[in-house]
PDB file of C-alpha atoms in Angstrom:
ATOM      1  CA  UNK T   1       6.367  82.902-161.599  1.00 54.00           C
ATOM      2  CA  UNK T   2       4.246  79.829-162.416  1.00 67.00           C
ATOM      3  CA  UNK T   3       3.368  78.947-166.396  1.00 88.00           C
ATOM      4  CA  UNK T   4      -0.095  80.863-166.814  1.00 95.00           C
ATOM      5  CA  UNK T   5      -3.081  78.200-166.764  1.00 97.00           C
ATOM      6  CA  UNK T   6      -6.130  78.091-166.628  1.00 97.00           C
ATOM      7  CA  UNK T   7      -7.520  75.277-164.488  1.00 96.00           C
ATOM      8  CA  UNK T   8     -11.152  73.589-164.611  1.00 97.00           C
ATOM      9  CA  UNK T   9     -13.257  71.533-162.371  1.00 95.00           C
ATOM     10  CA  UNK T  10     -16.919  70.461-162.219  1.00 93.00           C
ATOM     11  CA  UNK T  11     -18.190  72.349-159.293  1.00 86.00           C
ATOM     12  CA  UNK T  12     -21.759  70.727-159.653  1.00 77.00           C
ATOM     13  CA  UNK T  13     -24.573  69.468-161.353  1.00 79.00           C
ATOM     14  CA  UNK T  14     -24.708  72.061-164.104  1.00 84.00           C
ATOM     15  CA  UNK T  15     -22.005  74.815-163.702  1.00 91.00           C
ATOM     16  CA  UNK T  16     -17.847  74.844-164.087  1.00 96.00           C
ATOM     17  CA  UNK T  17     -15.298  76.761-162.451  1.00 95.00           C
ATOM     18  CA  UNK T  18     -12.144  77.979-163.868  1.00 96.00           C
ATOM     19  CA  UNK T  19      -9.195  79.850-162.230  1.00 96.00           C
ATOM     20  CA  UNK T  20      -5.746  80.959-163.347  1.00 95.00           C
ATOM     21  CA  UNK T  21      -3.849  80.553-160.475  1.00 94.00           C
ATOM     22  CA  UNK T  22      -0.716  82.812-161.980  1.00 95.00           C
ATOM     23  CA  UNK T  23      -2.857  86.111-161.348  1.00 95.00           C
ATOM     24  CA  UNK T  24      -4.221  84.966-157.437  1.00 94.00           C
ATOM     25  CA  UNK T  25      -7.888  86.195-157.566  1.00 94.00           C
ATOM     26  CA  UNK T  26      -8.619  85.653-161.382  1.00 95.00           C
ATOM     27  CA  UNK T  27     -11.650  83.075-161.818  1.00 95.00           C
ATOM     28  CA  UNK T  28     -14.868  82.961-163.369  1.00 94.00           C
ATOM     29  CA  UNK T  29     -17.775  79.821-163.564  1.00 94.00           C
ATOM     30  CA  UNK T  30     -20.141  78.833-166.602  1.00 95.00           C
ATOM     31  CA  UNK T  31     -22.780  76.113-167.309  1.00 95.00           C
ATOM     32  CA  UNK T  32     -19.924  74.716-169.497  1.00 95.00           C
ATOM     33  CA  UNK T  33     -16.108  74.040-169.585  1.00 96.00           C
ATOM     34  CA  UNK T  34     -16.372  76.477-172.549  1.00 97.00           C
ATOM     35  CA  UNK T  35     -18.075  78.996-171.089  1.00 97.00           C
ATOM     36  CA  UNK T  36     -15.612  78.408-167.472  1.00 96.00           C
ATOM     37  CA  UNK T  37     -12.966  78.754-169.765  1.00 97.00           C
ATOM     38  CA  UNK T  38     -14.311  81.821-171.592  1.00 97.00           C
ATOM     39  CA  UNK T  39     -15.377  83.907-168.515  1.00 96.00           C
ATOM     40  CA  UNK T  40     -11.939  83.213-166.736  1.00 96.00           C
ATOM     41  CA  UNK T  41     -10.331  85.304-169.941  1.00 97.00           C
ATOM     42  CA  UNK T  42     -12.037  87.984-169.261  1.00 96.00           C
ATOM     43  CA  UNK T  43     -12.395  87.783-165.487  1.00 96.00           C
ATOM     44  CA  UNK T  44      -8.092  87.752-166.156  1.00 96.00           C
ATOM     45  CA  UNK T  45      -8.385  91.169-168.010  1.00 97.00           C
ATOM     46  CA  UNK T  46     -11.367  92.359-165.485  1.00 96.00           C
ATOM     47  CA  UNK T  47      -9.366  91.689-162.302  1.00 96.00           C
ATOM     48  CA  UNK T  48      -5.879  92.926-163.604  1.00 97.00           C
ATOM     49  CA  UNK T  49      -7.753  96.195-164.847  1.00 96.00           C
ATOM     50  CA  UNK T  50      -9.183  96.596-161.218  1.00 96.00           C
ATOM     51  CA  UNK T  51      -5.834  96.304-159.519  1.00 96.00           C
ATOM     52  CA  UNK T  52      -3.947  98.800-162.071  1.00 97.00           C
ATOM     53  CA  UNK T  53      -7.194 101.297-161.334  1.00 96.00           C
ATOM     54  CA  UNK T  54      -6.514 100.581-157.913  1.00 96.00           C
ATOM     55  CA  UNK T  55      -2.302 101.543-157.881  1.00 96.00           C
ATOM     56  CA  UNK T  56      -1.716  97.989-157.332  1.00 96.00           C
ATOM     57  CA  UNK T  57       1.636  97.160-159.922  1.00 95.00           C
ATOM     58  CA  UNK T  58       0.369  94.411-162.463  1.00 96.00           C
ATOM     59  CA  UNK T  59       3.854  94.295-163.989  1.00 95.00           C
ATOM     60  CA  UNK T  60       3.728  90.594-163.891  1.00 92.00           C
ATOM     61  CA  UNK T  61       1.078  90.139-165.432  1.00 96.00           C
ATOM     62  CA  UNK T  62       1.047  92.542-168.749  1.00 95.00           C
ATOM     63  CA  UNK T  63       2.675  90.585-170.917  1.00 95.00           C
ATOM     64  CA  UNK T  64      -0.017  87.677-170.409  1.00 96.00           C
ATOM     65  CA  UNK T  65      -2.558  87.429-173.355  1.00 97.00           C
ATOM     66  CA  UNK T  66      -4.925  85.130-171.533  1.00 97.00           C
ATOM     67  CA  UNK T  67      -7.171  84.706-175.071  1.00 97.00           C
ATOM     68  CA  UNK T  68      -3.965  82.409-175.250  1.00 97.00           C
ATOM     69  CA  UNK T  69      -3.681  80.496-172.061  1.00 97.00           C
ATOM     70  CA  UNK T  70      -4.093  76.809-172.003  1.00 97.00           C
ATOM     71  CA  UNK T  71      -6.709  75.193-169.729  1.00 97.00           C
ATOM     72  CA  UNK T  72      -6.337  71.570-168.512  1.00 97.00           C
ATOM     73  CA  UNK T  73      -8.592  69.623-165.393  1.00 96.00           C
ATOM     74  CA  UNK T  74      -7.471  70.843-161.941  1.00 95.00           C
ATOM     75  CA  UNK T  75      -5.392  68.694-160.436  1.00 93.00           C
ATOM     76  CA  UNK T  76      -7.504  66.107-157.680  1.00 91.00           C
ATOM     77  CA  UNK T  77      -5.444  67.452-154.479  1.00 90.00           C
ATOM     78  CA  UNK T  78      -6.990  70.953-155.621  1.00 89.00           C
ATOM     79  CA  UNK T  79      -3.561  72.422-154.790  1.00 90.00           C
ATOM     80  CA  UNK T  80      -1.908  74.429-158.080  1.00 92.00           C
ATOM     81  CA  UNK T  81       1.524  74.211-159.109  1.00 90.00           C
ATOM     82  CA  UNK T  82       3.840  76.043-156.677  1.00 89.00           C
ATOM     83  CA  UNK T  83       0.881  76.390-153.716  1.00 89.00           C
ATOM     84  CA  UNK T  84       2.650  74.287-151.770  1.00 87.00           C
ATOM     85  CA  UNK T  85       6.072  75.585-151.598  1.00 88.00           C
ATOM     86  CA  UNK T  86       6.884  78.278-148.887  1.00 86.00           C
ATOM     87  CA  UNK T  87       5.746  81.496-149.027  1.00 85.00           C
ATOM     88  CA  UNK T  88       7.986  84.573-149.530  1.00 88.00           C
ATOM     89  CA  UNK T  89       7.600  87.413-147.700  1.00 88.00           C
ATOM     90  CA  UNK T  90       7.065  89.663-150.888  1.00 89.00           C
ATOM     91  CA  UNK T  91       4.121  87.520-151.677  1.00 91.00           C
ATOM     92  CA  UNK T  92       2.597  88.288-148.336  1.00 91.00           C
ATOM     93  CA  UNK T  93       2.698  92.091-149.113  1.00 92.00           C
ATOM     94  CA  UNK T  94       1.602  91.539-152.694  1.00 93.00           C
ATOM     95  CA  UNK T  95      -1.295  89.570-151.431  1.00 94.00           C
ATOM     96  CA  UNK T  96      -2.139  92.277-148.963  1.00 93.00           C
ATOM     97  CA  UNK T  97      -2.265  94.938-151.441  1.00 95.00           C
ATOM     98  CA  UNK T  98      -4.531  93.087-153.621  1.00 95.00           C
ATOM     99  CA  UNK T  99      -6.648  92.336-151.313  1.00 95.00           C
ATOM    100  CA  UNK T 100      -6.996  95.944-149.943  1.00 96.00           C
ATOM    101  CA  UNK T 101      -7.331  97.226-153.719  1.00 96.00           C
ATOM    102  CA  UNK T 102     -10.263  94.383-154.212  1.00 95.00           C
ATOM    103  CA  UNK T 103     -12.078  95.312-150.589  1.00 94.00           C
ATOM    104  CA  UNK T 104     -11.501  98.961-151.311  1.00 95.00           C
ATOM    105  CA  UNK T 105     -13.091  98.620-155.217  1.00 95.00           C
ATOM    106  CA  UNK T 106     -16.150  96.476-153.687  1.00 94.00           C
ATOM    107  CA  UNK T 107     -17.276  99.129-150.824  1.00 94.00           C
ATOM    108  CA  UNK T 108     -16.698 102.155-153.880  1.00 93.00           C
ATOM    109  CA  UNK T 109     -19.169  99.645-156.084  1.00 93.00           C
ATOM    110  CA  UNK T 110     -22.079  99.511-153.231  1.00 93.00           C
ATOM    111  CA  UNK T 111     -21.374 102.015-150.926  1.00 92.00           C
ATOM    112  CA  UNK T 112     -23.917 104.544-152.438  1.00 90.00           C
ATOM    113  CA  UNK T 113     -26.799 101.715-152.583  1.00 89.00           C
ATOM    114  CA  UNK T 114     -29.823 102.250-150.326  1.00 88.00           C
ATOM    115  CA  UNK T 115     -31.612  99.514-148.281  1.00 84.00           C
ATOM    116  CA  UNK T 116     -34.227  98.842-150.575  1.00 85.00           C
ATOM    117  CA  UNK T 117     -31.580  98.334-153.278  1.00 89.00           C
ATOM    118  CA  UNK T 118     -29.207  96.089-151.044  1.00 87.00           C
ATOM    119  CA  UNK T 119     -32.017  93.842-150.711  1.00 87.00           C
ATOM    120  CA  UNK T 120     -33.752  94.067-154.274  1.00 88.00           C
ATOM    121  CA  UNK T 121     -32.774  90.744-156.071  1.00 88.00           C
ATOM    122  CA  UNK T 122     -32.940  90.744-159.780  1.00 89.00           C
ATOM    123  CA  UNK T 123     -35.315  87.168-159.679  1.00 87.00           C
ATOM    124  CA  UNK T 124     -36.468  84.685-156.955  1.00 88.00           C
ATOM    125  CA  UNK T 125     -33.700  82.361-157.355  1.00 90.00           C
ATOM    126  CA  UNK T 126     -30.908  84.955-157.057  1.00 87.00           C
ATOM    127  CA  UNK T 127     -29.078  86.868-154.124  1.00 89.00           C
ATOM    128  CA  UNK T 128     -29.579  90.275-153.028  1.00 89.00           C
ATOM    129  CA  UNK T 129     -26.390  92.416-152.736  1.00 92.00           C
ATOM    130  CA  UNK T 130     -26.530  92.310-148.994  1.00 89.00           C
ATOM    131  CA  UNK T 131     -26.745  88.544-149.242  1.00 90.00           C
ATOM    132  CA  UNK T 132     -23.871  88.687-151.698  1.00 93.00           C
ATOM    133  CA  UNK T 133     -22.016  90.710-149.320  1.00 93.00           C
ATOM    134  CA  UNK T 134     -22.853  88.659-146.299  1.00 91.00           C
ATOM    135  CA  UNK T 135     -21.410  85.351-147.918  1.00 93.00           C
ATOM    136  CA  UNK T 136     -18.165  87.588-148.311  1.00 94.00           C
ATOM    137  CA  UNK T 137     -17.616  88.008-144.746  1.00 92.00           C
ATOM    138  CA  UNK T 138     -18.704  84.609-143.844  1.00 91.00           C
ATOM    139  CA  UNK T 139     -16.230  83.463-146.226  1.00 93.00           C
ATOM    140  CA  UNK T 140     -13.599  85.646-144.821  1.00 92.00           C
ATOM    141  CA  UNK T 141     -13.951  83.820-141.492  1.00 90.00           C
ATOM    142  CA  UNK T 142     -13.949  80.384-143.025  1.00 89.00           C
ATOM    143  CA  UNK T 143     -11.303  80.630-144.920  1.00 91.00           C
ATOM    144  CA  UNK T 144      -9.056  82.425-142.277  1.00 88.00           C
ATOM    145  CA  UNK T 145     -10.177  79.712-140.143  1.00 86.00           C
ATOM    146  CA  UNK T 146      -8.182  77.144-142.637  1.00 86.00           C
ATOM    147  CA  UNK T 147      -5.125  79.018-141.141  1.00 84.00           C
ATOM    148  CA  UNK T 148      -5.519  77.821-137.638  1.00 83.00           C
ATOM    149  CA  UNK T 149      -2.972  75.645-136.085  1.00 80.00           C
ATOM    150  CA  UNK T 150      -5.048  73.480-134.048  1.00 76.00           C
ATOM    151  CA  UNK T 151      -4.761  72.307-131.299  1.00 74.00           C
ATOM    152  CA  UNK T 152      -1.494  74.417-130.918  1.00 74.00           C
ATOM    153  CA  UNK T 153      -2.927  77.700-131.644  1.00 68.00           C
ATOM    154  CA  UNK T 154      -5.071  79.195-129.162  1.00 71.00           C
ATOM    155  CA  UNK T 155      -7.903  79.457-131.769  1.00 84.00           C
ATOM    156  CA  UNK T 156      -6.787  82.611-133.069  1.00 86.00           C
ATOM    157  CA  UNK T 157      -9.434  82.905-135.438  1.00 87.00           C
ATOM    158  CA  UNK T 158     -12.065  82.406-133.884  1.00 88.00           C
ATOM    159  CA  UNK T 159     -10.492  85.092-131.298  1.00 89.00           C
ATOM    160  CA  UNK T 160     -10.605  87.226-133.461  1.00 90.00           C
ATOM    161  CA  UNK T 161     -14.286  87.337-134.584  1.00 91.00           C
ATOM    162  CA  UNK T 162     -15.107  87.318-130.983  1.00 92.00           C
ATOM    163  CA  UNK T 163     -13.296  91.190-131.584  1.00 92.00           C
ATOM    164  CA  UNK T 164     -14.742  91.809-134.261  1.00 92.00           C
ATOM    165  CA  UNK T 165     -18.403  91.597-132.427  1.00 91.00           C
ATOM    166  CA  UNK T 166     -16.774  93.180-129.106  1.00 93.00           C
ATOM    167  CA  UNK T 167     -15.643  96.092-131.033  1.00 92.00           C
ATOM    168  CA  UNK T 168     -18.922  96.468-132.745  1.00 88.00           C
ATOM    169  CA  UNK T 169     -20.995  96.598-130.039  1.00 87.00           C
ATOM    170  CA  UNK T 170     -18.566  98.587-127.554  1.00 90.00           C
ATOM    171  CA  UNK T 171     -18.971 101.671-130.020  1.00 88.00           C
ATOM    172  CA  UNK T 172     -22.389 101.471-130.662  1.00 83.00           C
ATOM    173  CA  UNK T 173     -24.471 104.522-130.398  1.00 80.00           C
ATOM    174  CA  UNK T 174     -27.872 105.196-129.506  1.00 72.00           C
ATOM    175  CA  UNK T 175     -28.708 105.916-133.179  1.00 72.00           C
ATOM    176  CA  UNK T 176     -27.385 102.696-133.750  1.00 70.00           C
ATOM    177  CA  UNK T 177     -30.336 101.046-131.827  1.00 65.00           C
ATOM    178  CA  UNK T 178     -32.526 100.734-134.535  1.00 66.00           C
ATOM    179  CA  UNK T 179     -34.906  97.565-136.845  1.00 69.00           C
ATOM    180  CA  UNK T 180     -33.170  96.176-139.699  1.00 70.00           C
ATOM    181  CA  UNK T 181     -35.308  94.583-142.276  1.00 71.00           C
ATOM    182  CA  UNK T 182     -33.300  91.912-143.991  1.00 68.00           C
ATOM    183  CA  UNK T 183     -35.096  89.433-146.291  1.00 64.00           C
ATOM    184  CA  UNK T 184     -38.560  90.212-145.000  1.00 72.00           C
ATOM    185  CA  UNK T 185     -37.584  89.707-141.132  1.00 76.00           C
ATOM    186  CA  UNK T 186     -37.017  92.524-138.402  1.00 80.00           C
ATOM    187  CA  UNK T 187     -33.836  92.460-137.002  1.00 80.00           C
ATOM    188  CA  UNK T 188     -33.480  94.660-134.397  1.00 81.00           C
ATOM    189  CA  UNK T 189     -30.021  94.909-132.229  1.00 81.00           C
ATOM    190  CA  UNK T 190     -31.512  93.356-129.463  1.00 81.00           C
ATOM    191  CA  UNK T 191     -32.622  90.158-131.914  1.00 83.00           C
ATOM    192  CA  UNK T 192     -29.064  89.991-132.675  1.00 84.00           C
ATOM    193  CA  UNK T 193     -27.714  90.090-129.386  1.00 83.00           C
ATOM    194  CA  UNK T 194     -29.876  87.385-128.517  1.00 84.00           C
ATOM    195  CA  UNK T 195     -29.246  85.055-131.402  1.00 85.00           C
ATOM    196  CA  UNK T 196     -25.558  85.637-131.204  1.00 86.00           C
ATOM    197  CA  UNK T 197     -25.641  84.250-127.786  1.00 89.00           C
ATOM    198  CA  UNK T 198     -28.167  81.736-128.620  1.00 89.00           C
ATOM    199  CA  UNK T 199     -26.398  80.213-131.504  1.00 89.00           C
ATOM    200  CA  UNK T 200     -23.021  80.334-129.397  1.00 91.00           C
ATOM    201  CA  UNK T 201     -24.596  78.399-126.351  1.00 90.00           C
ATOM    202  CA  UNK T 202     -26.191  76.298-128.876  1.00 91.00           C
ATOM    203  CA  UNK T 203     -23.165  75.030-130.285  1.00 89.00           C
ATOM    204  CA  UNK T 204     -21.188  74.768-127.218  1.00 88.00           C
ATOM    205  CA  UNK T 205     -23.719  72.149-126.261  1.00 90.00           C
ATOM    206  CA  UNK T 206     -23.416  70.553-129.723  1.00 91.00           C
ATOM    207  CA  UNK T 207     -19.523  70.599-129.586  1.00 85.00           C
ATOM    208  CA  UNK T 208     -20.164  69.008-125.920  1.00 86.00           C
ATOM    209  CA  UNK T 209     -21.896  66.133-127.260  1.00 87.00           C
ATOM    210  CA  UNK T 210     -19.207  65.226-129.935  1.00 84.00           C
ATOM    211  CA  UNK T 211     -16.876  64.852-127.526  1.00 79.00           C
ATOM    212  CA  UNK T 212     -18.620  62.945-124.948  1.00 85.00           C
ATOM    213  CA  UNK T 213     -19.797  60.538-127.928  1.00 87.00           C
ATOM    214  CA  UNK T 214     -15.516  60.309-129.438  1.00 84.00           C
ATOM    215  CA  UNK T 215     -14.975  59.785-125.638  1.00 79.00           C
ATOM    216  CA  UNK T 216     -11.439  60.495-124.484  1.00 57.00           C
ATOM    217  CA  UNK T 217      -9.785  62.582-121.322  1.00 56.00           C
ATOM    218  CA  UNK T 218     -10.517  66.154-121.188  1.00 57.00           C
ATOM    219  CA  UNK T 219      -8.210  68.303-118.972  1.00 52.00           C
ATOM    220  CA  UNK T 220     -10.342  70.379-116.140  1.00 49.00           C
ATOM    221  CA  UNK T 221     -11.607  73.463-116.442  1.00 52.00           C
TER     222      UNK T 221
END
């Protein structure tokens, strides 16, 4: 296992983020590299308390004091020591059991929530939790997305959210057919039907017109 530290970068006019790499998931920001610093000690102790709640082993990890940690500047390349050796297959499963601990403690934190609350956001310049939420699974896809093996890979990715919508939609009740009021705006299933398909077709044209302007053979269709 890597030394534990805890790595800073500028993320901005006005904030810091800091992440300790030797515990995958443990980060925190701050208007400061002090305060960075300062949440990602306790976001150490925060997350590793999650995953031991959740049955997840944090044997590695116990023995780390992160009140002692050293922090340093990330390095430029934004890669951490050892992120670019190969992966074991052990840290495949220990990903994937942290990652279904953290999913699984999320939905327990907002499951009980009701609309009004999802949407309620504590000022005007902050999220809701259903916006909160909704950057999660957009994230989700754009990170899995840095996975792809283009142009080798038949766009598994992207594949797969085509699935995930498929699946959605091939279950869907009747009761299901209902508005949705999200951030003042109606959004009834048919409204998302038809900006699904909208914003698909509209970006097949767009993707259209990059090619034709880099130029180049395209095989037939």
């Amino acid at each position: 296992m890597s030394e534990a530290k805890i790595f800073v970068i500028q993320g901005g006019d006005g904030y810091f983020l800091a992440r300790i790499p030797v515990l995958p998931g443990a980060n925190a920001s701050g208007t400061t590299r002090d305060e960075a610093i300062a949440n990602a000690r306790k976001a150490f102790r925060a997350y590793r308390d999650l995953l031991a709640a959740r049955g997840v082993s944090v044997a590695h990890w116990e023995h780390i004091d992160p009140e002692t940690i050293p922090a340093e500047d990330s390095p430029p390349s934004g890669l951490f020591p050892g992120e670019e050796e190969p992966l074991q297959e052990h840290e495949i499963r220990d990903f994937l059991h942290q990652f279904e601990a953290s999913r699984a403690a999320l939905i327990s934190l907002v499951k009980g929530l009701s609309a009004p609350q999802l949407e309620q956001k504590p000022t005007e310049t902050t999220w809701s939790v259903r916006e909160a939420l909704e950057h999660i699974m957009s994230a989700d896809v754009e990170f899995l997305a840095k996975l792809e093996k283009w142009p080798d890979d038949p766009f598994g990715t992207l594949q797969a959210t085509h699935r995930i919508a498929f699946q959605r939609f091939s279950v869907m009740e009747p009761s299901d057919f209902v508005d949705h009021e999200v951030m003042g705006r109606r959004w009834t299933t048919r409204r998302v039907m038809r900006r699904m398909l909208e914003h698909e077709f509209e970006h097949y044209g767009h993707i259209k017109e990059i090619m034709a302007a880099l130029g180049g053979d395209r095989p037939p269709e």
